[in-house]
Short mmCIF file of N, CA and C in Angstrom, two decimals:
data_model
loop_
_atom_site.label_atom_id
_atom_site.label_comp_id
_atom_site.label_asym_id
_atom_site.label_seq_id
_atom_site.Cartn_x
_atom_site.Cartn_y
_atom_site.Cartn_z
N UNK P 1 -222.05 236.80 55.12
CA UNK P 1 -221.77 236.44 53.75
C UNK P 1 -220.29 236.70 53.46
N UNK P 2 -219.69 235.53 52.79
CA UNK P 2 -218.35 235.93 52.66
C UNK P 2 -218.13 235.93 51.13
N UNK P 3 -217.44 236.45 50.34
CA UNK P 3 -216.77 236.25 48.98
C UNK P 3 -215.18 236.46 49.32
N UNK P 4 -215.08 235.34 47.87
CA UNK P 4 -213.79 234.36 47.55
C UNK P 4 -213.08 234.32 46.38
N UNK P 5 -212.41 235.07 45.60
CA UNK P 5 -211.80 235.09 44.77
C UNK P 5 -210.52 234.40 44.87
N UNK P 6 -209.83 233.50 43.86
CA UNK P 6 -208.17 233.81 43.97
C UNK P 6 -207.97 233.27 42.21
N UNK P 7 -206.55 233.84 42.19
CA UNK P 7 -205.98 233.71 40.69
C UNK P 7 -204.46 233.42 41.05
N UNK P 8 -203.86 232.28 40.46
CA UNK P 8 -202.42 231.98 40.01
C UNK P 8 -201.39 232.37 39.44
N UNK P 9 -200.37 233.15 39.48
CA UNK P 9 -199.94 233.83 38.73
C UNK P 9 -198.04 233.20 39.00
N UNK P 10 -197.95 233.26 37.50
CA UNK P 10 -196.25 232.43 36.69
C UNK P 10 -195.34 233.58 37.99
N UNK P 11 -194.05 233.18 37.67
CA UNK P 11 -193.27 233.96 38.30
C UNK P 11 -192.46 234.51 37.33
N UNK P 12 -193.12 235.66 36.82
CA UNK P 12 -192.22 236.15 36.19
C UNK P 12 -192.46 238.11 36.41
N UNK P 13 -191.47 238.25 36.16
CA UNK P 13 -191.84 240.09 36.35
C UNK P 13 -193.30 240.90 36.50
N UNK P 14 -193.87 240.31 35.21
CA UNK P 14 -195.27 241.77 34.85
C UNK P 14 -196.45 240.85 36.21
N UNK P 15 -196.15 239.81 36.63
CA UNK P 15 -197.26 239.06 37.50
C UNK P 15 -197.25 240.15 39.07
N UNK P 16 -196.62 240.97 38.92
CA UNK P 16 -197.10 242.27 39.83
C UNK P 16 -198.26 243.05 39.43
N UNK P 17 -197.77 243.45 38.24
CA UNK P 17 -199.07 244.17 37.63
C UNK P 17 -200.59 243.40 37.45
N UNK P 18 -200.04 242.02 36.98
CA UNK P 18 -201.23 241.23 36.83
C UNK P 18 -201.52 241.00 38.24
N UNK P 19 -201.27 241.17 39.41
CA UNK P 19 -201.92 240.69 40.63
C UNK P 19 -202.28 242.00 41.05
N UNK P 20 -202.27 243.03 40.76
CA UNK P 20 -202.76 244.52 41.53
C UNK P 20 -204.17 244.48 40.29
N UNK P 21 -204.25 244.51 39.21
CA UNK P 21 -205.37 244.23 38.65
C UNK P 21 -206.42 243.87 38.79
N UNK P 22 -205.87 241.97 39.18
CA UNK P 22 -206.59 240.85 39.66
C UNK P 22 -207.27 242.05 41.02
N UNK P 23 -206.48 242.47 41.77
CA UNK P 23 -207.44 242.88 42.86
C UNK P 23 -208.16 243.90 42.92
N UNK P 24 -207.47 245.32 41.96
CA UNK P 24 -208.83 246.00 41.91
C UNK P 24 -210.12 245.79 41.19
N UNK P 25 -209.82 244.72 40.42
CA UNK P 25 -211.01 244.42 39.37
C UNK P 25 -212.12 243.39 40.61
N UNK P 26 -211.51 243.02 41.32
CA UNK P 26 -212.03 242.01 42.07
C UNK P 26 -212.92 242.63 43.18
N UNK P 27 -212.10 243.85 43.65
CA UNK P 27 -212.91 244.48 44.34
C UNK P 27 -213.56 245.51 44.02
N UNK P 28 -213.16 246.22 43.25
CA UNK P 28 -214.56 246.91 42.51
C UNK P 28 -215.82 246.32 42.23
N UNK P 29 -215.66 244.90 41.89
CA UNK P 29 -217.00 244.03 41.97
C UNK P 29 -217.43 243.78 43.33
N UNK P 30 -216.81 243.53 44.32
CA UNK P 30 -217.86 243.46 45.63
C UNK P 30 -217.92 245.20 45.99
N UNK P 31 -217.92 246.32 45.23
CA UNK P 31 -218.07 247.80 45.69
C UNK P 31 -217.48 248.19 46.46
N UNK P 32 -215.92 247.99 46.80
CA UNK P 32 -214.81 248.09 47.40
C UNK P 32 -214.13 249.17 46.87
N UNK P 33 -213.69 250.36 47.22
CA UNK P 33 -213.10 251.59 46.25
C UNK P 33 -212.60 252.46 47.18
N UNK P 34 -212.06 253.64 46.72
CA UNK P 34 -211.37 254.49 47.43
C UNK P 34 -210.33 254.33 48.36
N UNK P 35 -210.11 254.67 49.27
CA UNK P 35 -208.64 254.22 50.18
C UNK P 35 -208.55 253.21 50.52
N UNK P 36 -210.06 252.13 51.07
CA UNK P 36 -209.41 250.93 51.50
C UNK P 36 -208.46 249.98 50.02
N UNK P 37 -209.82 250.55 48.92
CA UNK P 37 -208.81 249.20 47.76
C UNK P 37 -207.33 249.81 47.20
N UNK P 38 -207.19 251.36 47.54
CA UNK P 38 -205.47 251.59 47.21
C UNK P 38 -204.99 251.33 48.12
N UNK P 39 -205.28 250.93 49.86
CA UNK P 39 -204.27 249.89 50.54
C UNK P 39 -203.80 248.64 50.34
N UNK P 40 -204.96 247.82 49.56
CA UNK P 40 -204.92 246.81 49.33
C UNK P 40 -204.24 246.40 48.24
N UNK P 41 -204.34 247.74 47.47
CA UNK P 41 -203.66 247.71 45.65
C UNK P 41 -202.14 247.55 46.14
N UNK P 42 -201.78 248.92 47.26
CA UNK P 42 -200.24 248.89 47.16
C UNK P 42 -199.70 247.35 47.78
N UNK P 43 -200.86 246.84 48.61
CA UNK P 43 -199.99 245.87 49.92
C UNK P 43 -199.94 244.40 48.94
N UNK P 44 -200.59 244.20 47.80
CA UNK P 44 -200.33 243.28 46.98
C UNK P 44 -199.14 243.56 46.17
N UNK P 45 -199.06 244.65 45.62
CA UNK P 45 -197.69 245.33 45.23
C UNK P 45 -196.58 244.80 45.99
N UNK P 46 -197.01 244.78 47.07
CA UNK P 46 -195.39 244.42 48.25
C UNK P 46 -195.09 243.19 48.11
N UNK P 47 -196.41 242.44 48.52
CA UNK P 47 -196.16 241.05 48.62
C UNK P 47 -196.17 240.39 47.25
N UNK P 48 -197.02 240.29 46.76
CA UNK P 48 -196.38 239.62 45.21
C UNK P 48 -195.00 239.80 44.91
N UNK P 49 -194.42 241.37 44.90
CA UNK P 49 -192.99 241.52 44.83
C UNK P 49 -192.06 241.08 45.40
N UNK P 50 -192.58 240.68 46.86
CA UNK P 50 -191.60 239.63 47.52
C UNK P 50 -191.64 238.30 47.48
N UNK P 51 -192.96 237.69 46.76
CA UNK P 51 -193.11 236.32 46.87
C UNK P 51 -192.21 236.22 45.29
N UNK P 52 -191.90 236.98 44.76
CA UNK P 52 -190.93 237.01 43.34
C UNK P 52 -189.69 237.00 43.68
N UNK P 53 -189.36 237.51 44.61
CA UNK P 53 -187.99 237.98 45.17
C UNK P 53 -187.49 236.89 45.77
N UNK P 54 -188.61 236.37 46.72
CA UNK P 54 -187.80 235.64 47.98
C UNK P 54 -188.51 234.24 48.01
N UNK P 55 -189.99 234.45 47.55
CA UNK P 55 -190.85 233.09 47.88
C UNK P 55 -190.94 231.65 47.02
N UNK P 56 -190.72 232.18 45.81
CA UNK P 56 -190.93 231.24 44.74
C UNK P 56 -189.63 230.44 44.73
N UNK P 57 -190.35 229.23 44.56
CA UNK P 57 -189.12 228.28 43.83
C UNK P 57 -189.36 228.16 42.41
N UNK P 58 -188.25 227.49 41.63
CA UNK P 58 -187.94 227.63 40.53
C UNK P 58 -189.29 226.54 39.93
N UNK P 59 -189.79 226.97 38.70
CA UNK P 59 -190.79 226.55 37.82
C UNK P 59 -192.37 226.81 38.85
N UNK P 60 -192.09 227.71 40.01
CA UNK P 60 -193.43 228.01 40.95
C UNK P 60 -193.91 229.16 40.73
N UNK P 61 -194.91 229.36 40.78
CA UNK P 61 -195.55 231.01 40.61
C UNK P 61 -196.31 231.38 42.25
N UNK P 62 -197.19 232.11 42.33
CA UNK P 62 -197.55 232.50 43.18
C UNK P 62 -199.20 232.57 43.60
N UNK P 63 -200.09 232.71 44.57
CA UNK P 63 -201.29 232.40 44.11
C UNK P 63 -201.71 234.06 45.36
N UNK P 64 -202.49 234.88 44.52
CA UNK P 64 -203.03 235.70 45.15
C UNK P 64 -204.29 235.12 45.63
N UNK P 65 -205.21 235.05 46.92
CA UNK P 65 -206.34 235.16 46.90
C UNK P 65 -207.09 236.12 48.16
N UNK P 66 -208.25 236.48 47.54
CA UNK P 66 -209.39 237.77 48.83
C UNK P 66 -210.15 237.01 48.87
N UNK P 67 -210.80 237.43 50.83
CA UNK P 67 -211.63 236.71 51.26
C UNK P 67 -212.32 238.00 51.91
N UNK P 68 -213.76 238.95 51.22
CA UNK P 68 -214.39 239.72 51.89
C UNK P 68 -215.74 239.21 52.71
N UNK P 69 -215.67 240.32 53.76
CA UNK P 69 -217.49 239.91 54.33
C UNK P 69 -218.22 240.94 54.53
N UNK P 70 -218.59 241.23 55.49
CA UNK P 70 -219.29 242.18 55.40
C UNK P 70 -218.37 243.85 55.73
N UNK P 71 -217.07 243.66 56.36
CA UNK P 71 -216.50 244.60 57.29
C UNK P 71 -215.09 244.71 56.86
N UNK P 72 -214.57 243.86 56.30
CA UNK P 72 -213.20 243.24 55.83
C UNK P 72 -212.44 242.26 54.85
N UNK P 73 -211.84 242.59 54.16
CA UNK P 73 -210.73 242.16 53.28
C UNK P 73 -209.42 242.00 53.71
N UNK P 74 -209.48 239.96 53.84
CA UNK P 74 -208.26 239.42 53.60
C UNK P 74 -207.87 239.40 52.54
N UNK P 75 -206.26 239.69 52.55
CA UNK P 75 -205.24 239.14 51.61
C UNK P 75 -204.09 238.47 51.64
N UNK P 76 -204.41 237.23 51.05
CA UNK P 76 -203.12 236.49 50.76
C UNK P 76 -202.23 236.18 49.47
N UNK P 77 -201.29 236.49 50.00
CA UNK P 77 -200.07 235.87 49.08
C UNK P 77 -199.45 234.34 49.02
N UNK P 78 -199.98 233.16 48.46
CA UNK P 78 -199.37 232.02 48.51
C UNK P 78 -197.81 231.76 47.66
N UNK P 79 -197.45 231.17 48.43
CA UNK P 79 -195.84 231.05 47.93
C UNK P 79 -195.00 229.68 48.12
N UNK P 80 -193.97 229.02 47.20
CA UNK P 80 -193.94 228.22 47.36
C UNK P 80 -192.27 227.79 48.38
N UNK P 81 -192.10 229.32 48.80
CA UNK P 81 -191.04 229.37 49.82
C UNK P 81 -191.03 228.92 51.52
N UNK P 82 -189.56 228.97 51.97
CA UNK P 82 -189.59 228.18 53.13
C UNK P 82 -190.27 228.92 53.99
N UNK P 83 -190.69 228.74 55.47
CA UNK P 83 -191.20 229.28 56.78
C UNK P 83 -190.17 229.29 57.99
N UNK P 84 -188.52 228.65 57.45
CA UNK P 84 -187.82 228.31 58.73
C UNK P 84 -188.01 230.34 59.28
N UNK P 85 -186.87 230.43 60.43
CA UNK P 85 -186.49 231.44 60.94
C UNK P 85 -185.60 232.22 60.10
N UNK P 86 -185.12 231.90 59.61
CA UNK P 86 -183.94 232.62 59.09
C UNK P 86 -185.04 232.85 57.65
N UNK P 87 -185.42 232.40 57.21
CA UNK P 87 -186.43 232.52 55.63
C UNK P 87 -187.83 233.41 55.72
N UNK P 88 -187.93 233.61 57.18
CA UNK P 88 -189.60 233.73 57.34
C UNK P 88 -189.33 235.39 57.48
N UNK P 89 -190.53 236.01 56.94
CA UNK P 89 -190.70 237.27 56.00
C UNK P 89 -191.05 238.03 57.33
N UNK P 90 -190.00 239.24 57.67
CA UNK P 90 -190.26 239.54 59.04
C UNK P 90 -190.38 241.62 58.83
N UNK P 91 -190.40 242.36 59.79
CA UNK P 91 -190.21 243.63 59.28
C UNK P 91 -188.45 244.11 59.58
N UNK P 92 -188.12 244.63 59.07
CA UNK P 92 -187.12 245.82 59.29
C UNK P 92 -186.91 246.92 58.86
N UNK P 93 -185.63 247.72 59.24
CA UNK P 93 -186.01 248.95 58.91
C UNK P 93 -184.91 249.26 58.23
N UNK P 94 -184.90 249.40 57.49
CA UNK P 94 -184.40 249.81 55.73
C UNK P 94 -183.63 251.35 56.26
N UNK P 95 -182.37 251.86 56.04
CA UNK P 95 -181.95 252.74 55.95
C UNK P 95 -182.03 253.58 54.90
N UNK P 96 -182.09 255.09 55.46
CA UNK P 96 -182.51 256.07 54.32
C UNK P 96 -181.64 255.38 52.43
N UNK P 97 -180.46 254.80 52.69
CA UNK P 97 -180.16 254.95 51.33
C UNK P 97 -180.54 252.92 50.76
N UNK P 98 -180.92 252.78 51.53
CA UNK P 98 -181.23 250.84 51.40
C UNK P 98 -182.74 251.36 49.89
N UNK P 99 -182.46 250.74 48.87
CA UNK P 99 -183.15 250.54 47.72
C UNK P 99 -184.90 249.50 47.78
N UNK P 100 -184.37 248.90 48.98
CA UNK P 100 -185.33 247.63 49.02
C UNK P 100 -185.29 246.98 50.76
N UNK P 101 -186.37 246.65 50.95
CA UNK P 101 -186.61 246.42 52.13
C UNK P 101 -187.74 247.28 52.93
N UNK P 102 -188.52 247.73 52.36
CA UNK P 102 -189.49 248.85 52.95
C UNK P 102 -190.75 247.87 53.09
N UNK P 103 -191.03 246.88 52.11
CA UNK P 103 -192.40 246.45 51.54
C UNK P 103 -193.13 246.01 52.77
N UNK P 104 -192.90 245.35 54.06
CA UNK P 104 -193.52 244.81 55.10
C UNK P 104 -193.76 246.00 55.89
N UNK P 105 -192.73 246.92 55.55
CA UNK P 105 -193.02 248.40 57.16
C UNK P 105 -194.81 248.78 55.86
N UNK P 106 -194.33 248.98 54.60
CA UNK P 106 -195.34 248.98 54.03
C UNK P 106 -196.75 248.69 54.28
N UNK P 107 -196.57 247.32 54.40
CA UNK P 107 -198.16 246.65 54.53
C UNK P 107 -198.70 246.87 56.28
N UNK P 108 -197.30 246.38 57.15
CA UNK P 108 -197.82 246.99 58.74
C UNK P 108 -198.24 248.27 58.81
N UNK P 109 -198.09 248.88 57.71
CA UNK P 109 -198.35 250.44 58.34
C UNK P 109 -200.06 251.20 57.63
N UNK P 110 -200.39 250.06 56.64
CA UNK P 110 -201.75 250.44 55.70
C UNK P 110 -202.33 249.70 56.25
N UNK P 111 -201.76 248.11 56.30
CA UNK P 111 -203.37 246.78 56.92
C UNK P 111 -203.60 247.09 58.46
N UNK P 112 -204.76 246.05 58.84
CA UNK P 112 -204.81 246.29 60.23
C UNK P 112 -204.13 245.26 60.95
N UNK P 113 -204.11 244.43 60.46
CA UNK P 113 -202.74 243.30 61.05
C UNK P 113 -202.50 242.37 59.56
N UNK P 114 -201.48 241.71 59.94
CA UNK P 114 -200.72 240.45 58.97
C UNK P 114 -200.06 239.96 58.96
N UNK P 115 -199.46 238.45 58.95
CA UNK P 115 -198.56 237.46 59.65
C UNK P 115 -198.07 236.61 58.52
N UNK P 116 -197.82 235.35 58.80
CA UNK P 116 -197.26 234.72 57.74
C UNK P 116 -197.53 233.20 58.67
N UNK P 117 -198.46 232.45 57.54
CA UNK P 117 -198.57 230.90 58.08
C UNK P 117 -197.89 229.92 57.14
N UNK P 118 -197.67 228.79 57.85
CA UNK P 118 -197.21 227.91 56.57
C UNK P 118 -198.48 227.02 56.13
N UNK P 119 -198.14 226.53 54.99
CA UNK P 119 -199.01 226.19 53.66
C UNK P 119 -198.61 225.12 53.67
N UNK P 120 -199.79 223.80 53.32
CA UNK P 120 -199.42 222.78 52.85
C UNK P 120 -199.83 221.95 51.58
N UNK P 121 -198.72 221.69 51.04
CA UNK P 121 -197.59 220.46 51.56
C UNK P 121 -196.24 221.42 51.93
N UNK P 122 -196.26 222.58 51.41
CA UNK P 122 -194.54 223.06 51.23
C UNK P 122 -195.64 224.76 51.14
N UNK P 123 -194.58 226.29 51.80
CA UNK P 123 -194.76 227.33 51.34
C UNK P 123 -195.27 228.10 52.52
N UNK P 124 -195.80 228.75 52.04
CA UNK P 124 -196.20 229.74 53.06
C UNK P 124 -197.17 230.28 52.28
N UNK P 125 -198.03 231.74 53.24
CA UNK P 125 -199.45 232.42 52.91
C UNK P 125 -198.67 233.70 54.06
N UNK P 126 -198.35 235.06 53.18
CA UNK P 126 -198.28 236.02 53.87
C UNK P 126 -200.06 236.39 53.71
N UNK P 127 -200.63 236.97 54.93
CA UNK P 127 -201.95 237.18 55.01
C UNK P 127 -201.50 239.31 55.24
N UNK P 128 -202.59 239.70 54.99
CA UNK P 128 -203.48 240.95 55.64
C UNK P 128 -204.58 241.36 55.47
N UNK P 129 -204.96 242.17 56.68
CA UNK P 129 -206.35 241.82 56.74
C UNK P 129 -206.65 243.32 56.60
N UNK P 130 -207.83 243.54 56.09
CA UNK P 130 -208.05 245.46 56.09
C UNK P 130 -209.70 245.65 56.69
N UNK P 131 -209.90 246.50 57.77
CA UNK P 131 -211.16 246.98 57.92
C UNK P 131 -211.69 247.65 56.57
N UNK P 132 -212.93 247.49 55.92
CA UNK P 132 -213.65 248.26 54.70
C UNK P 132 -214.68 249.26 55.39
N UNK P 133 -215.33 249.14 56.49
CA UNK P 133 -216.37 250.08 56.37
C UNK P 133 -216.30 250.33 58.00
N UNK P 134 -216.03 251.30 58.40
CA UNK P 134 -215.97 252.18 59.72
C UNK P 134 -216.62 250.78 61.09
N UNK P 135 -216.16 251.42 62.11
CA UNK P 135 -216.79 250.82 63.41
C UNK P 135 -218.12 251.18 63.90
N UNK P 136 -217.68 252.43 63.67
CA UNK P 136 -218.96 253.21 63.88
C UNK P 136 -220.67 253.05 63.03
N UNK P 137 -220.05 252.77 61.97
CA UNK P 137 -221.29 252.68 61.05
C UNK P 137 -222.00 251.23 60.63
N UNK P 138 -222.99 250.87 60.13
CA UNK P 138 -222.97 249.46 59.39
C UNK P 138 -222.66 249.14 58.17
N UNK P 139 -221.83 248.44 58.02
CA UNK P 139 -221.27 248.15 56.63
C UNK P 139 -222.43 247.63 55.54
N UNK P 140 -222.18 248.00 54.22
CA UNK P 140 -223.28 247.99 53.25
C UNK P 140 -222.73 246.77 52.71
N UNK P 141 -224.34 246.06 52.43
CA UNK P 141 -223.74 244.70 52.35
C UNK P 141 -222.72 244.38 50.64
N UNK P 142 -221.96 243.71 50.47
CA UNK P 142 -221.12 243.02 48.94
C UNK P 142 -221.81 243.42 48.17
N UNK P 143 -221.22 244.15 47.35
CA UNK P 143 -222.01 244.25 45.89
C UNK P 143 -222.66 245.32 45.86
N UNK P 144 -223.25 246.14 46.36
CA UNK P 144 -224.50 247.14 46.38
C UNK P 144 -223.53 248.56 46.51
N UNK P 145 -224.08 249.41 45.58
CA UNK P 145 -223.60 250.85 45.52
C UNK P 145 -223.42 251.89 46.96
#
C-alpha cells in the first residue's frame, strides 16, 4: 500500500514554513512521528530553501510531494530549475565560517539516500528517501497507532 500526498507552494519566503507543515501534518496522518518525521521536517527545510534560492524561476513556485508504504518515506522537492552540471544541486563542504551551504551535507547525513532527477517538460525533483520502521521488525501498517 502506498500513500501520496503533494501541495504547491508560491515562491516566496514563509513557503518554507508552509512546506515543513504540509509535511508534518501529512505525516502525522499516516502515524509517522518521532525522529523519522523530524528528519524529514528538517530535510524539507533544506530543500524547499534551496529550491527558493537556486531552483525557481521567476513567477515559479515549488511543488513538495511524499510517497509512503509500508517501510518508507519519499521526499520530493519539484523545481522549476536547470539539471545542467554546473546548476545541478551537488554536496560540499561549507567552511567553519561559510553562512550557507550545509543544507545537502544536511539531508545526506539524516536520509538514507537522495539524488536529483530531471522533470518534465523543464526542472528538476531533488528526491530522499527515509527508512520509517526498523529492519528488524515489521512495519505497522499507514494509519494505525
Amino acid at each position: 500500500m502506498t500513500n501520496e500526498l503533494h501541495k504547491y507552494f508560491d515562491a516566496e519566503r514563509r513557503a518554507v514554513g508552509q512546506a515543513r507543515e504540509f509535511v508534518i501534518i501529512s505525516l502525522e496522518k499516516w502515524g509517522i512521528t518521532g525522529e523519522p518525521a523530524e528528519d524529514i521536517r528538517l530535510c524539507v527545510s533544506e530543500l524547499a530553501s534551496n529550491a527558493l534560492a537556486h531552483g525557481t524561476r521567476r513567477g515559479h513556485g515549488f511543488l513538495v510531494r511524499l510517497c509512503a508504504d509500508e517501510d518508507s518515506v519519499r521526499l520530493e522537492v519539484h523545481d522549476s530549475g536547470d539539471v545542467s552540471p554546473d546548476r545541478c544541486p551537488r554536496l560540499r563542504e561549507a567552511a567553519e565560517t561559510d553562512t550557507a551551504g550545509r543544507g545537502l551535507s544536511i539531508v545526506d547525513t539524516l536520509a538514507d539516500g537522495w539524488g536529483v532527477d530531471e522533470r518534465s517538460p523543464y526542472g528538476k525533483v531533488v528526491w530522499s528517501r527515509f527508512k520509517t520502521a526498523p529492519a528488524s521488525q515489521p512495519a505497522r501498517p499507514l494509519g494505525t497507532a
